[in-house]
Amino acid sequence: MKKSAGVLIVGVLFILFGVWQNLSQSPASSNELRQGAGESALPEETGPQVGKLAPSFTLKTDEGTKYEVGGKQDKAIFLNFWASWCTPCQAEAPDLVKLHAKYKDKLELLSVNVTNYDTKEKAKEFVNQYGMVNPVLWDEKGEAYKLYNGIAFPTNILIDKNGVIRELFIGLRPPKELEKAIDKVIE
């Protein structure tokens, strides 16, 4: 119970900090955006914030398949950072299984186990228990999680085809809220 309360408090502080940071920043200047032929303006900056290019990383599945996040992609990406001991992650897992089934043709749902805060054995049990069939990636040193300033589980990031972060969700969210955000990004 204490661990869940701590995660909740940290999540709320992270959200409040992000709101304050967004309010304190000036609107993007023209030299912060780049324009390509026939493309909409894309930000130049990379960072774990809405409106910036998603930080790049490559991780593998147990089978050795590599998945790359960052830059242009064929599909939008729903990036889910999780740990097996995380109670909100356990509550969210069945919803993510349903979201993957519904959107798999238009959205790449990547579940990133932050293994340095977990164990592979427990994470594999979690995957089997919840019937996860989407790609499960292993962030064994927590480097990808660190790139995204991860401080709470679950952390979900919605990235469009151009590699721009469109939504950042810290903590458990209702499936309808996630679907609404996904629908906007895959249109």
PDB file of C-alpha atoms in Angstrom:
ATOM      1  CA  MET A   1       0.000   0.000   0.000  1.00  0.00           C
ATOM      2  CA  LYS A   2       2.829   2.405   0.876  1.00  0.00           C
ATOM      3  CA  LYS A   3       4.524   1.762  -2.489  1.00  0.00           C
ATOM      4  CA  SER A   4       1.272   2.538  -4.395  1.00  0.00           C
ATOM      5  CA  ALA A   5       0.755   5.770  -2.445  1.00  0.00           C
ATOM      6  CA  GLY A   6       4.351   6.780  -3.145  1.00  0.00           C
ATOM      7  CA  VAL A   7       3.973   6.098  -6.854  1.00  0.00           C
ATOM      8  CA  LEU A   8       0.733   8.102  -6.909  1.00  0.00           C
ATOM      9  CA  ILE A   9       2.334  11.063  -5.129  1.00  0.00           C
ATOM     10  CA  VAL A  10       5.340  11.017  -7.451  1.00  0.00           C
ATOM     11  CA  GLY A  11       2.999  10.823 -10.458  1.00  0.00           C
ATOM     12  CA  VAL A  12       0.964  13.819  -9.283  1.00  0.00           C
ATOM     13  CA  LEU A  13       4.152  15.830  -8.684  1.00  0.00           C
ATOM     14  CA  PHE A  14       5.395  14.898 -12.164  1.00  0.00           C
ATOM     15  CA  ILE A  15       2.119  16.033 -13.751  1.00  0.00           C
ATOM     16  CA  LEU A  16       2.134  19.310 -11.792  1.00  0.00           C
ATOM     17  CA  PHE A  17       5.738  19.950 -12.792  1.00  0.00           C
ATOM     18  CA  GLY A  18       4.884  19.298 -16.449  1.00  0.00           C
ATOM     19  CA  VAL A  19       1.898  21.681 -16.322  1.00  0.00           C
ATOM     20  CA  TRP A  20       4.074  24.370 -14.702  1.00  0.00           C
ATOM     21  CA  GLN A  21       6.831  23.805 -17.238  1.00  0.00           C
ATOM     22  CA  ASN A  22       4.391  24.072 -20.172  1.00  0.00           C
ATOM     23  CA  LEU A  23       2.893  27.285 -18.784  1.00  0.00           C
ATOM     24  CA  SER A  24       6.322  28.828 -18.254  1.00  0.00           C
ATOM     25  CA  GLN A  25       7.577  28.122 -21.778  1.00  0.00           C
ATOM     26  CA  SER A  26       7.088  30.608 -24.587  1.00  0.00           C
ATOM     27  CA  PRO A  27       5.403  29.444 -27.802  1.00  0.00           C
ATOM     28  CA  ALA A  28       7.653  27.790 -30.358  1.00  0.00           C
ATOM     29  CA  SER A  29       9.645  30.252 -32.423  1.00  0.00           C
ATOM     30  CA  SER A  30       9.947  29.823 -36.158  1.00  0.00           C
ATOM     31  CA  ASN A  31      13.514  28.511 -35.894  1.00  0.00           C
ATOM     32  CA  GLU A  32      12.377  25.725 -33.522  1.00  0.00           C
ATOM     33  CA  LEU A  33      10.303  24.216 -36.328  1.00  0.00           C
ATOM     34  CA  ARG A  34      11.490  22.695 -39.564  1.00  0.00           C
ATOM     35  CA  GLN A  35       9.510  22.461 -42.751  1.00  0.00           C
ATOM     36  CA  GLY A  36      10.048  19.763 -45.347  1.00  0.00           C
ATOM     37  CA  ALA A  37       8.659  19.562 -48.830  1.00  0.00           C
ATOM     38  CA  GLY A  38       5.040  18.579 -48.485  1.00  0.00           C
ATOM     39  CA  GLU A  39       5.367  17.970 -44.734  1.00  0.00           C
ATOM     40  CA  SER A  40       3.779  19.769 -41.869  1.00  0.00           C
ATOM     41  CA  ALA A  41       6.112  21.604 -39.549  1.00  0.00           C
ATOM     42  CA  LEU A  42       7.999  19.286 -37.199  1.00  0.00           C
ATOM     43  CA  PRO A  43       9.841  20.300 -34.068  1.00  0.00           C
ATOM     44  CA  GLU A  44      13.634  20.180 -34.118  1.00  0.00           C
ATOM     45  CA  GLU A  45      13.960  19.471 -30.422  1.00  0.00           C
ATOM     46  CA  THR A  46      13.967  15.963 -29.059  1.00  0.00           C
ATOM     47  CA  GLY A  47      12.714  15.329 -25.568  1.00  0.00           C
ATOM     48  CA  PRO A  48      10.162  13.530 -23.452  1.00  0.00           C
ATOM     49  CA  GLN A  49       7.506  16.232 -23.814  1.00  0.00           C
ATOM     50  CA  VAL A  50       4.359  16.617 -25.871  1.00  0.00           C
ATOM     51  CA  GLY A  51       5.133  18.393 -29.137  1.00  0.00           C
ATOM     52  CA  LYS A  52       8.788  17.329 -29.286  1.00  0.00           C
ATOM     53  CA  LEU A  53      10.389  14.556 -31.279  1.00  0.00           C
ATOM     54  CA  ALA A  54      10.444  11.312 -29.315  1.00  0.00           C
ATOM     55  CA  PRO A  55      13.892  10.324 -28.033  1.00  0.00           C
ATOM     56  CA  SER A  56      15.304   7.444 -30.095  1.00  0.00           C
ATOM     57  CA  PHE A  57      16.147   4.008 -28.771  1.00  0.00           C
ATOM     58  CA  THR A  58      16.262   0.397 -29.918  1.00  0.00           C
ATOM     59  CA  LEU A  59      15.263  -2.537 -27.710  1.00  0.00           C
ATOM     60  CA  LYS A  60      14.750  -6.259 -28.316  1.00  0.00           C
ATOM     61  CA  THR A  61      12.100  -8.836 -27.574  1.00  0.00           C
ATOM     62  CA  ASP A  62      13.007 -12.206 -26.033  1.00  0.00           C
ATOM     63  CA  GLU A  63      13.099 -13.641 -29.555  1.00  0.00           C
ATOM     64  CA  GLY A  64      15.723 -11.047 -30.541  1.00  0.00           C
ATOM     65  CA  THR A  65      13.468  -8.900 -32.732  1.00  0.00           C
ATOM     66  CA  LYS A  66      14.618  -5.283 -32.583  1.00  0.00           C
ATOM     67  CA  TYR A  67      12.159  -2.411 -32.356  1.00  0.00           C
ATOM     68  CA  GLU A  68      13.233   1.149 -32.965  1.00  0.00           C
ATOM     69  CA  VAL A  69      11.454   4.171 -31.528  1.00  0.00           C
ATOM     70  CA  GLY A  70      12.205   7.631 -32.864  1.00  0.00           C
ATOM     71  CA  GLY A  71      11.922   9.225 -36.264  1.00  0.00           C
ATOM     72  CA  LYS A  72       9.374   8.457 -38.960  1.00  0.00           C
ATOM     73  CA  GLN A  73       7.496   5.168 -38.691  1.00  0.00           C
ATOM     74  CA  ASP A  74       4.907   3.282 -40.721  1.00  0.00           C
ATOM     75  CA  LYS A  75       2.482   3.404 -37.778  1.00  0.00           C
ATOM     76  CA  ALA A  76       1.913   5.570 -34.754  1.00  0.00           C
ATOM     77  CA  ILE A  77       3.442   4.107 -31.574  1.00  0.00           C
ATOM     78  CA  PHE A  78       1.862   3.593 -28.170  1.00  0.00           C
ATOM     79  CA  LEU A  79       4.801   3.176 -25.815  1.00  0.00           C
ATOM     80  CA  ASN A  80       3.986   1.562 -22.464  1.00  0.00           C
ATOM     81  CA  PHE A  81       6.631   1.522 -19.694  1.00  0.00           C
ATOM     82  CA  TRP A  82       5.697  -0.960 -16.953  1.00  0.00           C
ATOM     83  CA  ALA A  83       6.851  -3.285 -14.186  1.00  0.00           C
ATOM     84  CA  SER A  84       5.226  -6.537 -13.029  1.00  0.00           C
ATOM     85  CA  TRP A  85       4.874  -5.479  -9.369  1.00  0.00           C
ATOM     86  CA  CYS A  86       3.044  -2.259 -10.301  1.00  0.00           C
ATOM     87  CA  THR A  87      -0.603  -2.490  -9.217  1.00  0.00           C
ATOM     88  CA  PRO A  88      -1.807   0.142 -11.760  1.00  0.00           C
ATOM     89  CA  CYS A  89       0.100  -1.762 -14.477  1.00  0.00           C
ATOM     90  CA  GLN A  90      -1.761  -4.926 -13.480  1.00  0.00           C
ATOM     91  CA  ALA A  91      -5.078  -3.069 -13.665  1.00  0.00           C
ATOM     92  CA  GLU A  92      -4.169  -1.571 -17.053  1.00  0.00           C
ATOM     93  CA  ALA A  93      -2.900  -4.777 -18.718  1.00  0.00           C
ATOM     94  CA  PRO A  94      -6.297  -6.183 -19.817  1.00  0.00           C
ATOM     95  CA  ASP A  95      -7.180  -2.816 -21.389  1.00  0.00           C
ATOM     96  CA  LEU A  96      -3.888  -2.708 -23.286  1.00  0.00           C
ATOM     97  CA  VAL A  97      -4.501  -6.238 -24.599  1.00  0.00           C
ATOM     98  CA  LYS A  98      -7.874  -5.022 -25.942  1.00  0.00           C
ATOM     99  CA  LEU A  99      -6.354  -1.839 -27.402  1.00  0.00           C
ATOM    100  CA  HIS A 100      -3.707  -3.876 -29.202  1.00  0.00           C
ATOM    101  CA  ALA A 101      -6.351  -6.179 -30.683  1.00  0.00           C
ATOM    102  CA  LYS A 102      -8.454  -3.221 -31.839  1.00  0.00           C
ATOM    103  CA  TYR A 103      -5.672  -1.025 -33.279  1.00  0.00           C
ATOM    104  CA  LYS A 104      -2.895  -3.454 -34.303  1.00  0.00           C
ATOM    105  CA  ASP A 105      -3.228  -2.565 -38.005  1.00  0.00           C
ATOM    106  CA  LYS A 106      -2.818   1.178 -37.394  1.00  0.00           C
ATOM    107  CA  LEU A 107      -0.814   1.389 -34.166  1.00  0.00           C
ATOM    108  CA  GLU A 108       2.326  -0.290 -32.825  1.00  0.00           C
ATOM    109  CA  LEU A 109       1.761  -0.978 -29.132  1.00  0.00           C
ATOM    110  CA  LEU A 110       5.155  -1.583 -27.539  1.00  0.00           C
ATOM    111  CA  SER A 111       5.240  -2.727 -23.917  1.00  0.00           C
ATOM    112  CA  VAL A 112       8.620  -1.864 -22.418  1.00  0.00           C
ATOM    113  CA  ASN A 113       9.442  -3.719 -19.225  1.00  0.00           C
ATOM    114  CA  VAL A 114      11.823  -1.569 -17.199  1.00  0.00           C
ATOM    115  CA  THR A 115      13.756  -4.628 -16.140  1.00  0.00           C
ATOM    116  CA  ASN A 116      16.217  -2.870 -13.856  1.00  0.00           C
ATOM    117  CA  TYR A 117      13.197  -2.219 -11.571  1.00  0.00           C
ATOM    118  CA  ASP A 118      11.815  -5.724 -12.110  1.00  0.00           C
ATOM    119  CA  THR A 119      12.968  -9.239 -12.989  1.00  0.00           C
ATOM    120  CA  LYS A 120      12.566 -10.967 -16.324  1.00  0.00           C
ATOM    121  CA  GLU A 121      11.025 -13.999 -14.613  1.00  0.00           C
ATOM    122  CA  LYS A 122       8.278 -11.942 -12.927  1.00  0.00           C
ATOM    123  CA  ALA A 123       7.750  -9.900 -16.093  1.00  0.00           C
ATOM    124  CA  LYS A 124       7.313 -13.069 -18.187  1.00  0.00           C
ATOM    125  CA  GLU A 125       4.765 -14.363 -15.666  1.00  0.00           C
ATOM    126  CA  PHE A 126       2.920 -11.028 -16.013  1.00  0.00           C
ATOM    127  CA  VAL A 127       2.931 -11.303 -19.834  1.00  0.00           C
ATOM    128  CA  ASN A 128       1.536 -14.858 -19.667  1.00  0.00           C
ATOM    129  CA  GLN A 129      -1.015 -14.032 -16.971  1.00  0.00           C
ATOM    130  CA  TYR A 130      -2.523 -11.160 -18.972  1.00  0.00           C
ATOM    131  CA  GLY A 131      -2.174 -12.767 -22.415  1.00  0.00           C
ATOM    132  CA  MET A 132      -0.065  -9.992 -23.894  1.00  0.00           C
ATOM    133  CA  VAL A 133       0.640 -10.683 -27.557  1.00  0.00           C
ATOM    134  CA  ASN A 134       1.972  -7.257 -28.553  1.00  0.00           C
ATOM    135  CA  PRO A 135       5.770  -6.815 -28.636  1.00  0.00           C
ATOM    136  CA  VAL A 136       7.310  -6.865 -25.149  1.00  0.00           C
ATOM    137  CA  LEU A 137      10.687  -5.147 -25.051  1.00  0.00           C
ATOM    138  CA  TRP A 138      13.333  -5.427 -22.335  1.00  0.00           C
ATOM    139  CA  ASP A 139      14.863  -2.211 -20.997  1.00  0.00           C
ATOM    140  CA  GLU A 140      17.377  -4.104 -18.887  1.00  0.00           C
ATOM    141  CA  LYS A 141      19.420  -1.080 -17.807  1.00  0.00           C
ATOM    142  CA  GLY A 142      16.498   1.375 -17.692  1.00  0.00           C
ATOM    143  CA  GLU A 143      18.101   3.545 -20.369  1.00  0.00           C
ATOM    144  CA  ALA A 144      14.980   4.032 -22.514  1.00  0.00           C
ATOM    145  CA  TYR A 145      12.912   4.789 -19.411  1.00  0.00           C
ATOM    146  CA  LYS A 146      15.511   7.365 -18.391  1.00  0.00           C
ATOM    147  CA  LEU A 147      15.372   8.973 -21.874  1.00  0.00           C
ATOM    148  CA  TYR A 148      11.681   9.606 -21.230  1.00  0.00           C
ATOM    149  CA  ASN A 149      12.285  10.942 -17.698  1.00  0.00           C
ATOM    150  CA  GLY A 150      10.329   8.016 -16.307  1.00  0.00           C
ATOM    151  CA  ILE A 151       9.367   8.392 -12.661  1.00  0.00           C
ATOM    152  CA  ALA A 152       6.184   6.340 -12.304  1.00  0.00           C
ATOM    153  CA  PHE A 153       4.553   3.198 -13.667  1.00  0.00           C
ATOM    154  CA  PRO A 154       2.730   2.939 -15.914  1.00  0.00           C
ATOM    155  CA  THR A 155       4.004   5.673 -18.204  1.00  0.00           C
ATOM    156  CA  ASN A 156       2.366   5.695 -21.638  1.00  0.00           C
ATOM    157  CA  ILE A 157       3.512   7.823 -24.553  1.00  0.00           C
ATOM    158  CA  LEU A 158       1.620   8.216 -27.809  1.00  0.00           C
ATOM    159  CA  ILE A 159       3.907   9.050 -30.744  1.00  0.00           C
ATOM    160  CA  ASP A 160       2.643   9.942 -34.224  1.00  0.00           C
ATOM    161  CA  LYS A 161       4.065   8.562 -37.516  1.00  0.00           C
ATOM    162  CA  ASN A 162       6.453  11.532 -37.750  1.00  0.00           C
ATOM    163  CA  GLY A 163       7.999  10.675 -34.400  1.00  0.00           C
ATOM    164  CA  VAL A 164       6.377  13.545 -32.480  1.00  0.00           C
ATOM    165  CA  ILE A 165       5.041  12.897 -28.980  1.00  0.00           C
ATOM    166  CA  ARG A 166       1.312  13.688 -29.007  1.00  0.00           C
ATOM    167  CA  GLU A 167       0.236  12.446 -25.560  1.00  0.00           C
ATOM    168  CA  LEU A 168       1.963  11.581 -22.312  1.00  0.00           C
ATOM    169  CA  PHE A 169       0.036   9.643 -19.672  1.00  0.00           C
ATOM    170  CA  ILE A 170       1.497   9.108 -16.208  1.00  0.00           C
ATOM    171  CA  GLY A 171      -0.415   6.527 -14.213  1.00  0.00           C
ATOM    172  CA  LEU A 172      -3.572   4.580 -14.933  1.00  0.00           C
ATOM    173  CA  ARG A 173      -6.066   6.140 -17.360  1.00  0.00           C
ATOM    174  CA  PRO A 174      -9.533   5.019 -18.427  1.00  0.00           C
ATOM    175  CA  PRO A 175      -9.485   3.023 -21.688  1.00  0.00           C
ATOM    176  CA  LYS A 176     -11.905   5.492 -23.323  1.00  0.00           C
ATOM    177  CA  GLU A 177      -9.412   8.326 -22.701  1.00  0.00           C
ATOM    178  CA  LEU A 178      -6.626   6.290 -24.298  1.00  0.00           C
ATOM    179  CA  GLU A 179      -8.839   5.370 -27.270  1.00  0.00           C
ATOM    180  CA  LYS A 180      -9.811   9.001 -27.826  1.00  0.00           C
ATOM    181  CA  ALA A 181      -6.143  10.009 -27.944  1.00  0.00           C
ATOM    182  CA  ILE A 182      -5.240   7.073 -30.225  1.00  0.00           C
ATOM    183  CA  ASP A 183      -8.088   7.909 -32.624  1.00  0.00           C
ATOM    184  CA  LYS A 184      -6.790  11.479 -32.982  1.00  0.00           C
ATOM    185  CA  VAL A 185      -3.249  10.315 -33.764  1.00  0.00           C
ATOM    186  CA  ILE A 186      -4.119   7.602 -36.304  1.00  0.00           C
ATOM    187  CA  GLU A 187      -6.608   9.688 -38.320  1.00  0.00           C
TER     188      GLU A 187
END
